[in-house]
Amino acid sequence: MAKKDRFVQVYQQGMIHCFEIWVDKETGVNYIYHSRGESGGLTPLLDKDGKPVISSIDEFEK
């Protein structure tokens, strides 16, 4: 049985200062990843009320 990836990249901006948005296909939670040179970090993407941004998981294959 083929292994399915849990996360899918839905946005990318930049090359040296890189911003990416990844979605967890099981929960729909969006994460933002930022890297600059050899360092980087990942955190949940939050809305204006401080709650995680959640995408519909129906649009992603399971």
mmCIF file of C-alpha atoms in Angstrom:
data_model
loop_
_atom_site.group_PDB
_atom_site.id
_atom_site.type_symbol
_atom_site.label_atom_id
_atom_site.label_comp_id
_atom_site.label_asym_id
_atom_site.label_seq_id
_atom_site.Cartn_x
_atom_site.Cartn_y
_atom_site.Cartn_z
ATOM 1 C CA MET A 1 0.000 0.000 0.000
ATOM 2 C CA ALA A 2 1.373 3.418 -0.972
ATOM 3 C CA LYS A 3 2.012 5.914 1.801
ATOM 4 C CA LYS A 4 0.004 9.147 1.487
ATOM 5 C CA ASP A 5 1.545 12.458 2.502
ATOM 6 C CA ARG A 6 -0.216 14.105 5.427
ATOM 7 C CA PHE A 7 0.775 17.684 4.537
ATOM 8 C CA VAL A 8 0.333 19.589 1.287
ATOM 9 C CA GLN A 9 1.995 22.881 0.346
ATOM 10 C CA VAL A 10 -0.607 25.389 -0.853
ATOM 11 C CA TYR A 11 1.450 28.603 -1.104
ATOM 12 C CA GLN A 12 5.069 29.659 -1.609
ATOM 13 C CA GLN A 13 6.660 33.103 -1.828
ATOM 14 C CA GLY A 14 10.290 34.119 -2.169
ATOM 15 C CA MET A 15 13.586 32.294 -2.428
ATOM 16 C CA ILE A 16 16.011 33.747 0.119
ATOM 17 C CA HIS A 17 13.249 34.930 2.465
ATOM 18 C CA CYS A 18 10.868 32.039 1.906
ATOM 19 C CA PHE A 19 7.263 31.886 3.144
ATOM 20 C CA GLU A 20 5.215 28.722 2.690
ATOM 21 C CA ILE A 21 1.770 27.642 3.838
ATOM 22 C CA TRP A 22 1.204 23.951 4.516
ATOM 23 C CA VAL A 23 -2.137 22.281 5.253
ATOM 24 C CA ASP A 24 -2.570 19.166 7.377
ATOM 25 C CA LYS A 25 -4.891 17.018 5.228
ATOM 26 C CA GLU A 26 -6.282 15.202 8.289
ATOM 27 C CA THR A 27 -7.222 18.248 10.388
ATOM 28 C CA GLY A 28 -7.301 21.104 7.856
ATOM 29 C CA VAL A 29 -5.049 23.252 10.088
ATOM 30 C CA ASN A 30 -2.828 25.695 8.146
ATOM 31 C CA TYR A 31 0.804 26.197 9.131
ATOM 32 C CA ILE A 32 3.148 28.952 8.014
ATOM 33 C CA TYR A 33 6.808 28.168 7.461
ATOM 34 C CA HIS A 34 9.404 30.923 7.127
ATOM 35 C CA SER A 35 13.042 30.378 6.288
ATOM 36 C CA ARG A 36 15.923 32.736 5.804
ATOM 37 C CA GLY A 37 19.254 31.284 4.854
ATOM 38 C CA GLU A 38 19.947 28.248 7.022
ATOM 39 C CA SER A 39 17.296 28.914 9.676
ATOM 40 C CA GLY A 40 13.538 28.530 9.650
ATOM 41 C CA GLY A 41 10.442 28.007 11.730
ATOM 42 C CA LEU A 42 6.953 26.551 11.555
ATOM 43 C CA THR A 43 3.853 27.704 13.442
ATOM 44 C CA PRO A 44 0.079 27.443 13.062
ATOM 45 C CA LEU A 45 -1.377 30.235 10.937
ATOM 46 C CA LEU A 46 -3.805 32.273 13.071
ATOM 47 C CA ASP A 47 -6.776 34.435 12.142
ATOM 48 C CA LYS A 48 -7.486 37.910 13.565
ATOM 49 C CA ASP A 49 -9.065 36.342 16.692
ATOM 50 C CA GLY A 50 -6.015 34.178 17.409
ATOM 51 C CA LYS A 51 -7.679 30.931 16.288
ATOM 52 C CA PRO A 52 -6.017 28.529 13.828
ATOM 53 C CA VAL A 53 -6.918 28.941 10.161
ATOM 54 C CA ILE A 54 -8.634 25.729 9.037
ATOM 55 C CA SER A 55 -9.172 24.751 5.404
ATOM 56 C CA SER A 56 -11.837 22.365 4.189
ATOM 57 C CA ILE A 57 -10.204 18.951 3.974
ATOM 58 C CA ASP A 58 -12.683 17.904 1.268
ATOM 59 C CA GLU A 59 -10.521 19.618 -1.369
ATOM 60 C CA PHE A 60 -7.528 17.392 -0.563
ATOM 61 C CA GLU A 61 -7.379 13.737 -1.466
ATOM 62 C CA LYS A 62 -7.250 11.382 1.484
#
